[in-house]
mmCIF file of C-alpha atoms in Angstrom:
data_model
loop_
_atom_site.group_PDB
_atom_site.id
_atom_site.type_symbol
_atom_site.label_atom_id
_atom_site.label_comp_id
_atom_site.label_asym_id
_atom_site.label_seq_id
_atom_site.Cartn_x
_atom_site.Cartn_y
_atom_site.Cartn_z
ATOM 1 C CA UNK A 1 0.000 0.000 0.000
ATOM 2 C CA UNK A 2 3.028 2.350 0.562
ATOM 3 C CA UNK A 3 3.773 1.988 -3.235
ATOM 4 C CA UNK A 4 0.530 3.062 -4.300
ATOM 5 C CA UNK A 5 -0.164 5.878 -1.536
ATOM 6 C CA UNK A 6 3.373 7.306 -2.919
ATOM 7 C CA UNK A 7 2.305 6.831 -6.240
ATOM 8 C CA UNK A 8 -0.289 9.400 -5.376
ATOM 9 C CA UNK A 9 -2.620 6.584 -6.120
ATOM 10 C CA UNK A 10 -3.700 6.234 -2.743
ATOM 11 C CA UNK A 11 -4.940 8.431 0.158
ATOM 12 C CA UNK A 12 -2.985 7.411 3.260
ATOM 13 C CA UNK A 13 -5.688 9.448 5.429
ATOM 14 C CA UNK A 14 -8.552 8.233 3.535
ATOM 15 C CA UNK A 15 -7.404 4.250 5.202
ATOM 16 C CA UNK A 16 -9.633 3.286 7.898
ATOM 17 C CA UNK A 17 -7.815 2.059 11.469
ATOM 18 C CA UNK A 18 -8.441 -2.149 10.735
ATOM 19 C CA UNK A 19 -8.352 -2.733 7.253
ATOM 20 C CA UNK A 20 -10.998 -5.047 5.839
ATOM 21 C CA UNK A 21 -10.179 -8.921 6.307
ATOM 22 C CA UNK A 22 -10.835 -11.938 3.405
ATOM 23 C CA UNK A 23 -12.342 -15.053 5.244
ATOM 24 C CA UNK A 24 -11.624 -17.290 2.426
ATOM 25 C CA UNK A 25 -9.513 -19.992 1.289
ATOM 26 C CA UNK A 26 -6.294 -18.924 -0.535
ATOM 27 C CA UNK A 27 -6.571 -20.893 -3.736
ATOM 28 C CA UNK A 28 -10.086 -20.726 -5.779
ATOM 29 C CA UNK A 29 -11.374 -22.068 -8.666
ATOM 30 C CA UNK A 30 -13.443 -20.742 -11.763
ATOM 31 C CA UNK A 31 -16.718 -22.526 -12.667
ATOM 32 C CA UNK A 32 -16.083 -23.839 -16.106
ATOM 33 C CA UNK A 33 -18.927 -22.741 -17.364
ATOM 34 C CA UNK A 34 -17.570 -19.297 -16.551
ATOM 35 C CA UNK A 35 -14.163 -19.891 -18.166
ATOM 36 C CA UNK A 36 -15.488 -21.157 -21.567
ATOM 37 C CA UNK A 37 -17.299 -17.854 -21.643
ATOM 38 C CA UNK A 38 -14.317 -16.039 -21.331
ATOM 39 C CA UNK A 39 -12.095 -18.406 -23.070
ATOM 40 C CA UNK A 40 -9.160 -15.833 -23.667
ATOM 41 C CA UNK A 41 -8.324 -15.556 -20.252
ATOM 42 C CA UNK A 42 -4.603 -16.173 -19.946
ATOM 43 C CA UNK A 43 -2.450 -16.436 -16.661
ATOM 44 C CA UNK A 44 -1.389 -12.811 -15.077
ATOM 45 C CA UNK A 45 -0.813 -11.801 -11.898
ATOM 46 C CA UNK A 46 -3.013 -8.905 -10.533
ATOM 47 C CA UNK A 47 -2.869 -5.878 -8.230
ATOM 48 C CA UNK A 48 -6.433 -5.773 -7.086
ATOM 49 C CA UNK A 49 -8.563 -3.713 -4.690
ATOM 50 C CA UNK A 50 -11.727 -5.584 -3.732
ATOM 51 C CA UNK A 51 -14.506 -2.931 -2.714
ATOM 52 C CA UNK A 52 -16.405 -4.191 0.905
ATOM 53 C CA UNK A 53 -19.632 -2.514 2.220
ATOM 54 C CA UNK A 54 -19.785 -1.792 5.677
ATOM 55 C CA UNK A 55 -21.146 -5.050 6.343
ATOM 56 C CA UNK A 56 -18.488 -7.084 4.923
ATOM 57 C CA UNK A 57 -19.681 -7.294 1.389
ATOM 58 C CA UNK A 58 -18.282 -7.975 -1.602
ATOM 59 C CA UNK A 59 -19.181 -4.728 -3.753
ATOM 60 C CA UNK A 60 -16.678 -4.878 -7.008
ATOM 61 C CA UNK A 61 -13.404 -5.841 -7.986
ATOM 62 C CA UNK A 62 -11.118 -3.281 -9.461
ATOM 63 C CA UNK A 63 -7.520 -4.463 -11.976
ATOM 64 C CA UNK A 64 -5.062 -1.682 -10.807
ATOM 65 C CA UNK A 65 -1.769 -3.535 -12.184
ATOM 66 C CA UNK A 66 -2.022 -6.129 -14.779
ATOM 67 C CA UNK A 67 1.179 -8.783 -15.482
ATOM 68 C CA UNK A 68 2.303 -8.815 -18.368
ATOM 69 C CA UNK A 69 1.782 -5.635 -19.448
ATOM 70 C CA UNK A 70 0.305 -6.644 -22.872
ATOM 71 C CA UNK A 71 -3.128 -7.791 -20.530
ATOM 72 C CA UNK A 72 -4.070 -4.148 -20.113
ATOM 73 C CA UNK A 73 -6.366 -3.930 -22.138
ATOM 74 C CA UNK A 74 -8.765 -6.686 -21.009
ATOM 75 C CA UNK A 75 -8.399 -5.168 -17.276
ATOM 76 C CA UNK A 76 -12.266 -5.567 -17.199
ATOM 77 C CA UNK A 77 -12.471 -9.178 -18.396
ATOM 78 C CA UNK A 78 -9.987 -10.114 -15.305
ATOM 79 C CA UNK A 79 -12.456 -7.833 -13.241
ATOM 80 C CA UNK A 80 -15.640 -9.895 -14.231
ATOM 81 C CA UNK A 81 -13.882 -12.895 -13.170
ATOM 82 C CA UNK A 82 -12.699 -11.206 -9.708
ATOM 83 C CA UNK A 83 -16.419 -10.430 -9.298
ATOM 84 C CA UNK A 84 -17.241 -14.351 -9.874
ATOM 85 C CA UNK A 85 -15.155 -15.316 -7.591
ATOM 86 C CA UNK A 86 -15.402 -13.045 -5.053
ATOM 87 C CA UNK A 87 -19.198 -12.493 -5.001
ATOM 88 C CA UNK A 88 -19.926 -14.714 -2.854
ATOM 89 C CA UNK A 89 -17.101 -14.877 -0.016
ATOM 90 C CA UNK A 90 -16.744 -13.795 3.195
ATOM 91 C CA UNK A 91 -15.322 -10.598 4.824
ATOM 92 C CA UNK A 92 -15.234 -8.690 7.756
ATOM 93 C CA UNK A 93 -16.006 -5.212 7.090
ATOM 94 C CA UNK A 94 -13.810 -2.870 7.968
ATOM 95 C CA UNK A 95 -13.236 -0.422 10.907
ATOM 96 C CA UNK A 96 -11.830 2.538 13.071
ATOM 97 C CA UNK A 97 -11.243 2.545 16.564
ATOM 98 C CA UNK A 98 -14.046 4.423 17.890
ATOM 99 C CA UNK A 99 -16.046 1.435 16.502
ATOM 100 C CA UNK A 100 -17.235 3.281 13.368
ATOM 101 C CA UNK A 101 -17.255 1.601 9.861
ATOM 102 C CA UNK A 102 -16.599 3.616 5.910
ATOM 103 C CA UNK A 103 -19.287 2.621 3.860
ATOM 104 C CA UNK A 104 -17.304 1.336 1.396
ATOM 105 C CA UNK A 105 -13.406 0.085 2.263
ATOM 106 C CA UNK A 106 -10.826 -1.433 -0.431
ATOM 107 C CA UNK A 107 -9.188 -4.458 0.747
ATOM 108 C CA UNK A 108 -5.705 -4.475 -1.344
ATOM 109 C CA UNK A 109 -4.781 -8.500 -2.625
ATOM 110 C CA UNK A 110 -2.868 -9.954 -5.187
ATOM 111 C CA UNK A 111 -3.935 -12.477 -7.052
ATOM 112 C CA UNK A 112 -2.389 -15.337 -9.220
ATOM 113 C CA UNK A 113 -4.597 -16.195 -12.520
ATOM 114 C CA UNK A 114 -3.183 -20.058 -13.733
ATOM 115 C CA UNK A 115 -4.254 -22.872 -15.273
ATOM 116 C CA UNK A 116 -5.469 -26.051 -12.839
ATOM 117 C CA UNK A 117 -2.840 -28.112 -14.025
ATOM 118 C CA UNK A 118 0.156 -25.704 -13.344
ATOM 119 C CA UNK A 119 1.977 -24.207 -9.984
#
């Protein structure tokens, strides 16, 4: 997060005191259904922020960094399938210390996109 609040990308101030928190498992998998749908998904790695609601709901996935490079432009496909996946997990929303909670909180991940079959 220090990259991205130096990058002026980031608010430092606008970061509540406890950060939201993913409940999940580590490693997912995509329906196939999904993937034949959006069959040119290729492996990247992802900067992500995944948008929580106060009560520790999934809200949207943003793509901030895309690897390689040459994946920019389908940002939006690789947020789709951030949605599917995440739309249904669990979080716990975040929160200050006087017990308040933002409306809306990012949580910062990053995420591996590979094939099944490969580590």
């Amino acid at each position: 997060m220090s990259n991205l609040i130096q990058a002026g990308r980031l608010r430092q101030d606008a970061l509540p005191d406890v950060i939201a928190l993913y409940k999940g498992s580590d490693t997912k998998q995509l329906d196939s259904s999904f993937l034949v749908h959006n069959s040119g998904l290729e492996p990247a790695q992802l900067l992500a922020s995944l948008i929580i609601d106060h009560n520790g709901n999934f809200q949207q996935a943003v793509v901030l960094e895309i690897e390689p490079a040459r994946l920019q432009s389908q940002k939006s496909t690789y947020e789709q399938v951030l949605s599917e996946v995440f739309k249904t997990e669990n979080f716990i929303a975040a929160h200050n210390n006087d017990g308040t909670k933002p409306g809306l909180s990012n949580l910062y991940v990053r995420i591996k996109i590979q094939p099944t079959n490969s580590k």
